[in-house]
Coordinates of C-alpha atoms in Angstrom, one line a residue:
X1 CA -11.1 24.8 20.0
X2 CA -8.4 25.6 17.4
X3 CA -7.9 23.1 14.6
X4 CA -4.8 22.1 12.8
X5 CA -4.3 21.5 9.1
X6 CA -3.2 18.0 9.8
X7 CA -5.7 16.6 12.4
X8 CA -4.9 13.5 14.5
X9 CA -5.8 10.1 13.1
X10 CA -9.3 8.9 13.7
X11 CA -8.2 5.3 14.4
X12 CA -5.0 3.3 14.9
X13 CA -4.7 2.0 11.3
X14 CA -5.8 5.1 9.4
X15 CA -3.7 5.3 6.2
X16 CA -2.4 8.7 5.2
X17 CA 0.5 10.7 3.7
X18 CA 0.1 14.4 4.2
X19 CA 2.3 17.3 5.1
X20 CA 3.0 21.1 5.1
X21 CA 5.4 23.0 3.0
X22 CA 6.2 26.7 2.9
X23 CA 6.8 28.1 -0.6
X24 CA 5.5 29.6 -3.8
X25 CA 3.5 27.6 -6.2
X26 CA 4.6 28.5 -9.8
X27 CA 2.2 27.2 -12.4
X28 CA 3.6 26.3 -15.9
X29 CA 1.7 25.9 -19.1
X30 CA -1.3 24.5 -17.3
X31 CA -2.5 26.2 -14.1
X32 CA -2.8 22.8 -12.3
X33 CA 0.8 21.8 -13.1
X34 CA 3.9 23.6 -11.9
X35 CA 6.6 23.7 -9.3
X36 CA 6.8 24.4 -5.6
X37 CA 9.6 26.9 -5.0
X38 CA 11.0 26.1 -1.6
X39 CA 14.1 28.2 -1.7
X40 CA 16.4 29.8 -4.3
X41 CA 18.0 26.4 -5.0
X42 CA 15.2 23.9 -4.1
X43 CA 12.0 23.2 -6.0
X44 CA 9.7 20.2 -6.4
X45 CA 7.4 19.1 -9.2
X46 CA 3.8 19.9 -8.0
X47 CA 0.3 19.5 -9.2
X48 CA -2.8 21.4 -8.0
X49 CA -5.8 19.2 -7.3
X50 CA -9.1 20.4 -8.8
X51 CA -10.8 20.8 -5.5
X52 CA -8.7 23.8 -4.6
X53 CA -8.1 25.3 -8.0
X54 CA -10.9 27.9 -7.7
X55 CA -9.9 28.9 -4.2
X56 CA -6.3 29.4 -5.3
X57 CA -7.2 31.4 -8.4
X58 CA -9.6 33.7 -6.6
X59 CA -8.0 34.3 -3.2
X60 CA -4.3 33.4 -3.3
X61 CA -1.5 35.7 -4.4
X62 CA 1.0 33.4 -6.1
X63 CA 3.7 36.0 -6.0
X64 CA 4.3 35.4 -2.3
X65 CA 4.9 32.2 -0.4
X66 CA 2.2 30.4 1.5
X67 CA 1.7 27.4 3.8
X68 CA 0.4 24.6 1.6
X69 CA -1.2 21.3 2.6
X70 CA 0.1 18.6 0.3
X71 CA 0.1 14.9 -0.4
X72 CA 3.6 13.5 -1.1
X73 CA 4.0 11.0 -3.9
X74 CA 7.0 9.0 -5.3
X75 CA 7.3 8.6 -9.1
X76 CA 7.8 4.9 -9.3
X77 CA 9.8 4.8 -12.5
X78 CA 12.0 7.9 -11.9
X79 CA 11.9 7.4 -8.1
X80 CA 11.7 11.0 -7.1
X81 CA 9.4 13.0 -4.8
X82 CA 6.6 15.2 -6.1
X83 CA 3.7 17.0 -4.4
X84 CA 0.0 17.3 -4.8
X85 CA -1.6 20.5 -3.4
X86 CA -4.8 19.6 -1.5
X87 CA -5.2 22.9 0.5
X88 CA -3.7 26.2 1.5
X89 CA -3.5 27.4 5.1
X90 CA -4.6 31.1 4.9
X91 CA -7.2 31.7 7.6
X92 CA -6.9 35.5 7.3
X93 CA -7.4 35.4 3.5
X94 CA -10.0 32.5 3.3
X95 CA -12.5 33.7 5.9
X96 CA -15.4 33.2 3.5
X97 CA -14.2 29.9 2.0
X98 CA -12.9 28.1 5.0
X99 CA -14.9 27.0 8.1
X100 CA -11.7 26.4 10.0
X101 CA -10.5 29.9 9.5
X102 CA -13.3 31.3 11.7
X103 CA -11.8 29.6 14.7
X104 CA -8.1 30.5 14.2
X105 CA -6.1 33.2 15.8
X106 CA -2.9 34.8 14.8
X107 CA -0.9 33.0 17.4
X108 CA -2.1 29.6 16.2
X109 CA -1.2 30.5 12.6
X110 CA 2.4 31.3 13.5
X111 CA 2.7 28.0 15.4
X112 CA 1.5 26.1 12.3
X113 CA 3.9 27.9 10.1
X114 CA 6.8 26.8 12.3
X115 CA 5.8 23.2 11.4
X116 CA 6.4 23.7 7.6
X117 CA 8.2 20.7 6.2
X118 CA 6.5 18.2 8.6
X119 CA 4.8 15.1 7.1
X120 CA 2.6 12.5 8.7
X121 CA 3.0 9.0 7.1
X122 CA 0.9 6.1 8.2
X123 CA 0.9 2.7 6.4
X124 CA 2.5 -0.7 5.9
X125 CA 6.2 -0.9 5.7
X126 CA 6.9 -3.3 2.7
X127 CA 10.7 -2.6 2.2
X128 CA 13.4 -1.6 4.6
X129 CA 17.2 -1.4 4.2
X130 CA 19.1 -0.1 7.2
X131 CA 22.4 0.1 5.2
X132 CA 20.8 2.1 2.4
X133 CA 18.5 4.0 4.8
X134 CA 15.6 3.3 2.5
X135 CA 12.0 2.8 3.7
X136 CA 9.1 2.0 1.4
X137 CA 5.6 2.5 2.8
X138 CA 2.4 1.1 1.2
X139 CA -0.5 3.4 1.6
X140 CA -4.2 2.8 0.8
X141 CA -6.4 5.5 -0.5
X142 CA -10.0 5.5 -1.7
X143 CA -10.8 6.8 -5.2
X144 CA -14.4 6.8 -6.4
X145 CA -15.3 4.3 -3.8
X146 CA -12.5 1.9 -4.7
X147 CA -9.4 1.1 -2.6
X148 CA -6.2 1.8 -4.3
X149 CA -2.6 1.6 -3.1
X150 CA 0.6 3.6 -3.8
X151 CA 4.1 3.3 -2.4
X152 CA 6.0 6.2 -0.9
X153 CA 9.8 6.1 -0.5
X154 CA 11.3 7.6 2.7
X155 CA 14.9 8.1 3.9
X156 CA 16.1 7.1 7.4
X157 CA 16.2 4.2 9.8
X158 CA 13.5 2.5 11.9
X159 CA 13.7 1.8 15.6
X160 CA 15.8 -1.3 16.3
X161 CA 12.9 -3.8 16.4
X162 CA 12.3 -7.2 14.8
X163 CA 9.8 -7.9 12.1
X164 CA 9.6 -4.4 10.7
X165 CA 8.1 -5.6 7.4
X166 CA 4.4 -6.3 7.2
X167 CA 3.5 -4.0 10.1
X168 CA 1.5 -0.9 10.2
X169 CA 3.7 2.1 11.1
X170 CA 3.1 5.7 12.2
X171 CA 6.0 7.8 11.0
X172 CA 6.9 11.4 11.3
X173 CA 9.1 12.8 8.5
X174 CA 10.7 16.1 7.7
X175 CA 11.2 17.5 4.2
X176 CA 14.9 18.1 3.6
X177 CA 15.8 19.1 0.1
X178 CA 14.0 16.6 -2.2
X179 CA 13.8 13.8 0.4
X180 CA 11.4 12.9 3.2
X181 CA 13.6 12.0 6.2
X182 CA 12.0 9.9 9.0
X183 CA 12.4 11.5 12.4
X184 CA 10.3 9.3 14.5
X185 CA 8.5 5.9 14.1
X186 CA 6.1 3.8 16.0
X187 CA 5.1 0.2 15.1
X188 CA 1.3 -0.2 15.5
X189 CA 0.0 -3.6 14.5
X190 CA 0.8 -6.5 12.1
X191 CA -1.0 -6.3 8.8
X192 CA -0.6 -9.9 7.8
X193 CA -2.0 -13.0 9.5
X194 CA 0.5 -14.8 11.6
X195 CA 1.5 -18.2 10.4
X196 CA -0.1 -21.0 12.4
X197 CA 2.1 -23.6 13.9
X198 CA 2.8 -26.7 11.9
X199 CA 0.1 -29.3 12.3
X200 CA 0.2 -33.0 11.5
X201 CA -1.1 -33.6 8.0
X202 CA -4.6 -34.9 7.9
X203 CA -4.9 -38.6 6.9
X204 CA -6.6 -39.1 3.6
X205 CA -9.1 -41.9 3.9
X206 CA -9.6 -43.4 0.5
X207 CA -12.9 -45.2 -0.3
X208 CA -12.6 -48.9 -1.1
X209 CA -12.6 -49.5 -4.8
X210 CA -15.7 -51.1 -6.2
X211 CA -15.4 -54.6 -7.5
X212 CA -15.6 -54.8 -11.2
X213 CA -18.9 -56.0 -12.6
X214 CA -19.3 -59.6 -13.7
X215 CA -19.4 -58.6 -17.3
X216 CA -16.0 -57.0 -17.0
X217 CA -14.4 -59.8 -15.0
X218 CA -12.2 -62.1 -17.0
X219 CA -13.3 -65.7 -16.6
X220 CA -10.6 -68.3 -16.3
X221 CA -10.1 -70.2 -19.5
X222 CA -11.1 -73.9 -19.2
X223 CA -8.3 -76.4 -19.0
X224 CA -8.5 -78.7 -21.9
X225 CA -7.4 -82.3 -21.2
X226 CA -6.2 -84.5 -24.0
X227 CA -8.0 -87.9 -24.2
X228 CA -6.3 -91.0 -25.6
X229 CA -7.9 -92.4 -28.7
X230 CA -9.0 -96.0 -28.3
X231 CA -7.3 -98.3 -30.7
X232 CA -9.6 -100.5 -32.8
X233 CA -10.2 -103.9 -31.2
X234 CA -8.5 -107.0 -32.5
X235 CA -11.0 -109.2 -34.2
X236 CA -9.1 -112.3 -33.2
X237 CA -9.5 -111.4 -29.6
X238 CA -13.3 -111.1 -29.9
X239 CA -13.5 -114.8 -31.0

């Protein structure tokens, strides 16, 4: 069975952002940093990931264009697209270094090349403006066993559905110039827990206050009654 450089997702909520570009990788001062020359007037900032550096150095002629497997990223501050090379689709050249190449035929390679510019984006839509045709997708990736997130900006509109935000989407995009333009979208499942209906607040039963101890109780002050002083007896009356 022939394989594809972008395999189908393994499950409904598999995060990913991956695509194919046809062009020439032109390194600059460092071999792992350079530009992807897409045409005479179009190029994108590109980095070469370490896992494919040796393969590219030993087997790939950088003077001619190739079909590259790339990860798209959006520079958050500058807000522009750049690419990360994760692989190169050269089954004829990489027979010794690619297990997939052993199963490929010439017809299959030409079909894959026709899909250059295609990107598969799967993640949570966290921002959407139909008037600005701006979509921001939050994508989770694992780095050294830890889950990390990044945001990818796309151009286009989503299907006319309610509650686009907070849902996991499967999006197809096409690279046009320096933008990823959405061509198809499908809403998969909500990513946030639905709010529960309002419930009557629970009654708070307060425990009765303890009576103060006898030592702390204030005793009522005794009422003092005034007594009349007896006047001395008249000696004449005693006789």
